[in-house]
Short mmCIF file of C-alpha atoms in Angstrom, two decimals:
data_model
loop_
_atom_site.label_atom_id
_atom_site.label_comp_id
_atom_site.label_asym_id
_atom_site.label_seq_id
_atom_site.Cartn_x
_atom_site.Cartn_y
_atom_site.Cartn_z
CA MET A 1 0.01 -0.01 0.00
CA SER A 2 2.58 2.50 1.06
CA GLU A 3 4.70 1.95 -2.17
CA ASN A 4 1.56 3.31 -4.17
CA LEU A 5 1.18 6.47 -2.16
CA PRO A 6 1.66 9.73 -4.20
CA GLY A 7 5.36 10.55 -4.15
CA GLY A 8 6.02 7.33 -2.25
CA ALA A 9 5.92 7.15 1.62
CA VAL A 10 7.82 7.97 4.76
CA THR A 11 7.20 6.34 8.07
CA PRO A 12 8.73 8.42 10.83
CA ALA A 13 7.14 6.35 13.70
CA ASP A 14 5.28 3.03 14.02
CA GLY A 15 1.74 3.50 12.82
CA LEU A 16 2.52 6.74 11.09
CA THR A 17 3.06 6.37 7.26
CA LEU A 18 2.59 9.57 5.27
CA SER A 19 2.24 10.06 1.58
CA ARG A 20 5.18 12.20 0.72
CA MET A 21 2.83 14.17 -1.57
CA GLY A 22 0.51 15.62 0.99
CA TYR A 23 -2.02 18.46 0.89
CA GLY A 24 -2.09 21.75 2.72
CA ALA A 25 -5.54 22.80 3.71
CA MET A 26 -4.70 26.44 4.63
CA GLN A 27 -5.98 27.91 1.49
CA LEU A 28 -9.54 26.47 1.85
CA ALA A 29 -10.37 29.39 4.18
CA GLY A 30 -11.42 32.79 2.83
CA PRO A 31 -8.90 35.52 1.75
CA GLY A 32 -6.08 36.01 4.12
CA VAL A 33 -6.79 32.45 5.60
CA PHE A 34 -9.76 34.10 7.39
CA GLY A 35 -13.46 33.47 7.32
CA PRO A 36 -15.47 30.96 5.21
CA PRO A 37 -14.32 29.83 1.65
CA LEU A 38 -15.42 31.69 -1.32
CA ASP A 39 -16.69 28.36 -2.83
CA ARG A 40 -17.69 25.93 -0.06
CA ASP A 41 -18.61 23.11 -2.41
CA GLY A 42 -15.36 23.57 -4.19
CA ALA A 43 -13.42 23.22 -0.99
CA ILE A 44 -15.26 20.01 -0.04
CA ALA A 45 -14.49 18.68 -3.53
CA VAL A 46 -10.81 19.39 -3.12
CA LEU A 47 -10.46 17.46 0.04
CA ARG A 48 -12.37 14.63 -1.34
CA GLU A 49 -10.33 14.56 -4.57
CA ALA A 50 -7.12 14.56 -2.52
CA VAL A 51 -8.08 11.50 -0.67
CA ASP A 52 -9.57 9.76 -3.67
CA ARG A 53 -6.17 10.18 -5.33
CA GLY A 54 -4.26 8.64 -2.55
CA ILE A 55 -3.09 11.47 -0.48
CA ARG A 56 -2.81 10.27 3.21
CA HIS A 57 -1.26 13.37 4.75
CA ILE A 58 -3.33 16.54 5.27
CA ASP A 59 -1.97 19.56 7.05
CA THR A 60 -4.27 21.81 8.93
CA SER A 61 -4.77 23.93 12.00
CA ASP A 62 -7.67 25.35 14.06
CA PHE A 63 -6.27 28.85 13.43
CA TYR A 64 -6.95 28.52 9.78
CA GLY A 65 -10.14 30.49 9.37
CA PRO A 66 -10.21 30.13 12.38
CA VAL A 67 -11.98 26.83 12.88
CA VAL A 68 -13.32 27.00 9.26
CA VAL A 69 -10.95 24.66 7.61
CA ASN A 70 -11.02 21.90 10.39
CA GLU A 71 -14.88 22.03 10.04
CA LEU A 72 -14.57 21.57 6.28
CA ILE A 73 -12.28 18.63 6.67
CA ARG A 74 -14.71 16.93 9.05
CA GLU A 75 -17.63 17.69 6.71
CA ALA A 76 -15.88 16.38 3.74
CA LEU A 77 -14.06 13.33 5.03
CA HIS A 78 -15.43 12.15 8.50
CA PRO A 79 -15.39 9.27 9.24
CA TYR A 80 -11.85 9.35 8.23
CA PRO A 81 -10.10 6.42 6.30
CA GLU A 82 -7.95 4.50 8.85
CA ASP A 83 -4.79 5.36 6.98
CA LEU A 84 -5.45 9.13 6.52
CA HIS A 85 -3.24 11.17 8.86
CA LEU A 86 -4.26 14.73 9.84
CA VAL A 87 -1.32 16.80 10.95
CA THR A 88 -2.35 19.91 12.76
CA LYS A 89 -0.49 22.72 14.57
CA VAL A 90 -0.78 24.92 17.64
CA GLY A 91 0.95 28.05 18.84
CA ALA A 92 -1.25 30.98 17.48
CA ARG A 93 -4.71 32.33 17.63
CA ARG A 94 -6.56 34.87 15.25
CA GLY A 95 -7.61 38.35 16.01
CA ALA A 96 -10.98 39.78 14.94
CA ASP A 97 -9.05 41.77 12.30
CA ALA A 98 -7.51 38.49 10.86
CA SER A 99 -4.24 39.18 12.65
CA TRP A 100 -1.91 36.23 13.74
CA ILE A 101 -1.35 36.34 17.50
CA PRO A 102 1.20 33.97 19.22
CA ALA A 103 -0.51 31.84 21.80
CA LEU A 104 2.24 29.88 23.47
CA GLU A 105 1.38 29.59 27.17
CA PRO A 106 1.05 25.90 28.23
CA ASP A 107 -2.66 26.37 29.06
CA GLU A 108 -3.27 28.01 25.65
CA LEU A 109 -1.58 25.23 23.79
CA LYS A 110 -3.63 22.58 25.53
CA ALA A 111 -6.84 24.50 24.83
CA GLN A 112 -5.90 24.59 21.24
CA VAL A 113 -5.30 20.85 21.12
CA ARG A 114 -8.75 20.30 22.50
CA ASP A 115 -10.28 22.68 19.96
CA ASN A 116 -8.55 20.89 17.19
CA LEU A 117 -10.03 17.50 18.45
CA LYS A 118 -13.50 19.08 18.69
CA HIS A 119 -13.71 20.66 15.30
CA LEU A 120 -12.03 17.65 13.45
CA GLY A 121 -14.46 15.34 15.32
CA LEU A 122 -11.63 13.15 16.73
CA ASP A 123 -10.70 11.57 20.10
CA VAL A 124 -6.91 11.59 19.42
CA LEU A 125 -4.80 13.70 17.05
CA ASP A 126 -2.21 11.80 14.92
CA VAL A 127 0.42 14.61 14.96
CA VAL A 128 0.47 18.05 16.67
CA ASN A 129 3.25 20.50 15.49
CA LEU A 130 4.33 23.19 17.87
CA ARG A 131 4.70 26.41 15.80
CA ILE A 132 7.25 28.30 17.69
CA GLY A 133 8.92 30.80 15.55
CA VAL A 134 8.03 34.42 14.47
CA ALA A 135 6.28 35.75 11.32
CA GLU A 136 9.57 36.57 9.76
CA GLY A 137 11.04 33.08 10.39
CA THR A 138 12.57 31.03 13.16
CA GLY A 139 13.41 32.50 16.59
CA ASP A 140 15.86 31.15 19.16
CA ASP A 141 13.58 31.09 22.25
CA PRO A 142 13.61 27.99 24.44
CA LEU A 143 10.66 25.78 23.88
CA SER A 144 10.81 23.19 26.73
CA GLU A 145 7.89 24.55 28.47
CA GLN A 146 5.70 24.66 25.45
CA PHE A 147 6.77 21.28 24.11
CA GLY A 148 6.53 19.77 27.55
CA ALA A 149 3.00 20.81 27.74
CA LEU A 150 2.16 18.89 24.54
CA ALA A 151 4.17 15.97 25.75
CA GLU A 152 1.84 15.76 28.73
CA LEU A 153 -1.21 15.49 26.38
CA ARG A 154 0.69 12.73 24.47
CA LYS A 155 1.06 10.79 27.69
CA GLU A 156 -2.59 11.33 28.38
CA GLY A 157 -3.51 9.75 24.93
CA LEU A 158 -4.91 13.02 23.27
CA ILE A 159 -1.92 13.13 20.87
CA ARG A 160 -0.17 10.24 19.15
CA HIS A 161 3.00 12.05 17.86
CA LEU A 162 4.56 15.45 18.09
CA GLY A 163 6.39 17.73 15.72
CA LEU A 164 7.69 21.22 15.33
CA SER A 165 7.23 24.11 12.95
CA ASN A 166 9.31 27.04 12.23
CA VAL A 167 12.31 25.95 14.42
CA THR A 168 15.99 25.89 14.49
CA PRO A 169 18.30 22.77 14.76
CA GLU A 170 18.94 23.70 18.44
CA GLN A 171 15.24 23.83 19.11
CA LEU A 172 14.91 20.43 17.59
CA THR A 173 17.59 19.01 19.91
CA GLU A 174 15.96 20.69 22.89
CA ALA A 175 12.57 19.05 22.07
CA GLN A 176 13.91 15.65 21.39
CA ALA A 177 15.25 15.60 25.00
CA ILE A 178 11.60 15.77 26.11
CA ALA A 179 9.68 13.53 23.58
CA PRO A 180 10.39 12.03 20.17
CA VAL A 181 9.92 14.41 17.26
CA VAL A 182 8.40 12.82 14.03
CA THR A 183 8.00 15.95 11.82
CA VAL A 184 9.73 19.26 11.33
CA GLN A 185 7.83 21.87 9.32
CA ASN A 186 9.93 24.79 8.02
CA LEU A 187 10.07 27.13 5.07
CA TYR A 188 12.18 25.60 2.42
CA ASN A 189 12.05 25.56 -1.31
CA LEU A 190 14.32 25.82 -4.39
CA ALA A 191 15.10 29.52 -3.59
CA ASN A 192 15.25 29.31 0.12
CA ARG A 193 17.79 26.81 1.20
CA LYS A 194 18.90 27.98 4.49
CA ASP A 195 17.68 24.73 6.10
CA ASP A 196 19.76 22.31 3.86
CA ALA A 197 21.67 21.04 6.96
CA LEU A 198 18.34 20.42 8.75
CA VAL A 199 16.90 18.72 5.83
CA ASP A 200 19.91 16.24 5.79
CA ARG A 201 19.65 15.83 9.64
CA CYS A 202 16.06 15.01 9.34
CA ALA A 203 16.73 12.28 6.82
CA ALA A 204 19.40 10.83 8.93
CA GLU A 205 17.10 10.70 12.01
CA ASN A 206 14.00 9.50 9.96
CA ILE A 207 12.10 12.74 10.70
CA ALA A 208 9.55 13.85 8.06
CA PHE A 209 10.64 17.28 6.87
CA ALA A 210 7.49 19.24 5.61
CA ALA A 211 8.68 21.99 3.33
CA PHE A 212 5.96 24.75 3.77
CA PHE A 213 5.56 27.26 0.99
CA PRO A 214 7.23 24.77 -1.37
CA LEU A 215 6.30 27.19 -4.27
CA GLY A 216 7.23 30.39 -2.52
CA GLY A 217 3.96 31.01 -0.75
CA PHE A 218 2.77 34.66 -0.96
CA THR A 219 5.89 35.55 -3.19
CA PRO A 220 5.84 32.72 -5.88
CA LEU A 221 9.09 31.39 -7.19
CA GLN A 222 10.49 33.37 -10.09
CA SER A 223 13.48 31.89 -11.85
CA ASP A 224 14.47 31.91 -15.46
CA THR A 225 16.35 28.72 -14.89
CA LEU A 226 13.36 27.04 -13.41
CA ASN A 227 11.16 28.19 -16.34
CA ASP A 228 13.72 26.92 -18.82
CA VAL A 229 14.06 23.53 -17.27
CA ALA A 230 10.24 23.27 -17.05
CA ALA A 231 9.94 24.02 -20.77
CA ARG A 232 12.53 21.37 -21.62
CA LEU A 233 10.69 18.82 -19.54
CA ASP A 234 7.24 19.76 -20.83
CA ALA A 235 6.19 20.49 -17.18
CA SER A 236 5.15 23.50 -15.28
CA PRO A 237 7.60 25.50 -13.16
CA GLN A 238 5.54 24.51 -10.09
CA GLN A 239 5.75 20.76 -10.91
CA VAL A 240 9.49 20.97 -11.34
CA ALA A 241 9.96 22.83 -7.98
CA LEU A 242 7.87 20.22 -6.32
CA ALA A 243 9.61 17.23 -7.96
CA TRP A 244 13.02 18.75 -6.85
CA LEU A 245 11.85 18.83 -3.32
CA LEU A 246 10.74 15.19 -3.39
CA GLN A 247 14.19 14.11 -4.81
CA ARG A 248 16.13 16.36 -2.40
CA SER A 249 15.68 14.07 0.56
CA PRO A 250 13.91 10.75 1.15
CA THR A 251 12.08 12.20 4.19
CA THR A 252 10.94 15.38 2.53
CA VAL A 253 7.08 15.64 2.42
CA LEU A 254 5.25 18.21 0.56
CA ILE A 255 2.00 20.06 1.61
CA PRO A 256 1.21 22.39 -1.30
CA GLY A 257 -2.21 23.99 -0.87
CA THR A 258 -4.91 24.96 -3.34
CA SER A 259 -8.65 25.44 -3.43
CA SER A 260 -8.98 24.21 -7.02
CA VAL A 261 -9.28 20.51 -8.08
CA ALA A 262 -7.53 21.19 -11.36
CA HIS A 263 -4.63 22.80 -9.48
CA LEU A 264 -4.50 19.87 -7.10
CA ARG A 265 -4.15 17.35 -9.93
CA ASP A 266 -1.37 19.46 -11.44
CA ASN A 267 0.51 19.55 -7.99
CA MET A 268 0.00 15.83 -7.71
CA ALA A 269 1.51 15.22 -11.16
CA ALA A 270 4.88 16.25 -9.72
CA ALA A 271 5.17 13.11 -7.87
CA ASP A 272 5.51 11.21 -11.10
CA LEU A 273 8.17 13.70 -12.47
CA GLN A 274 11.65 12.24 -12.28
CA LEU A 275 14.39 14.91 -12.66
CA PRO A 276 17.74 13.77 -14.30
CA ALA A 277 20.85 14.32 -12.28
CA ASP A 278 22.12 17.12 -14.57
CA VAL A 279 18.75 18.90 -14.21
CA ILE A 280 18.95 18.69 -10.39
CA GLN A 281 22.39 20.17 -10.53
CA GLU A 282 21.11 23.02 -12.62
CA LEU A 283 18.32 23.60 -10.23
CA ASN A 284 20.55 23.40 -7.22
CA ALA A 285 22.20 26.61 -8.40
CA ILE A 286 19.00 28.68 -7.99
CA GLY A 287 19.36 28.83 -4.33
CA GLY A 288 23.09 29.04 -4.30
CA PRO A 289 25.37 27.39 -1.79
CA ALA A 290 23.83 26.54 1.59
#
């Protein structure tokens, strides 16, 4: 079964086999990841299409919307397939003005876990990522208190596995002293390679590295080299960028987001795109030396 998952599979812990081509549900909310979707039926259709096409790794959070995206997932997919893994994250809340507000006190984190359980219709969450950084990127604050609070819920049986989002290598080491870390979710793509060493470390330690904003996020990747390669391969630049990430490391997992079934299918086609070694070398030059 796992060999047939889109992009192949990674198993960072017993009972947790993720399709390496996943789906990020953030874009199902309204503009600015706030409020209801512009097309609710379309959002439901995207989620069902993703699962029908074999994706078994959906990234979400109760602060997408807020609440909206988790409730869409429940409406579209509950009762969930046994092998579908929902990976959520905690560490922020939303203001009435759609602002993103850090919410990292232990009691806040525990409340967010319970909110995710409620809105997803679950008794236990597969994976909870602690989002610890700042809007501009990673920070260097200690995380033992926050990660420890989630580890307590893991011992209570409300969470199966723990992960981290927007963190440094030092913070990963700090967290690992408290409980196993199965996922790291950081900004990484062809043009942003500052986490090259962390990607390699995750591969060595069998940690799933989820590259968020794999296509650049709110500032899409722009590269003449990428465009030229894509034209030669008769693929889109986006497909080439995703395929590069899949071939970058055996534990890299992708969570590109979309609210369009057609766009979802285009993204998933990247899982079948094999890049020759000379093309990978050409693409590696886009981000420059690590």
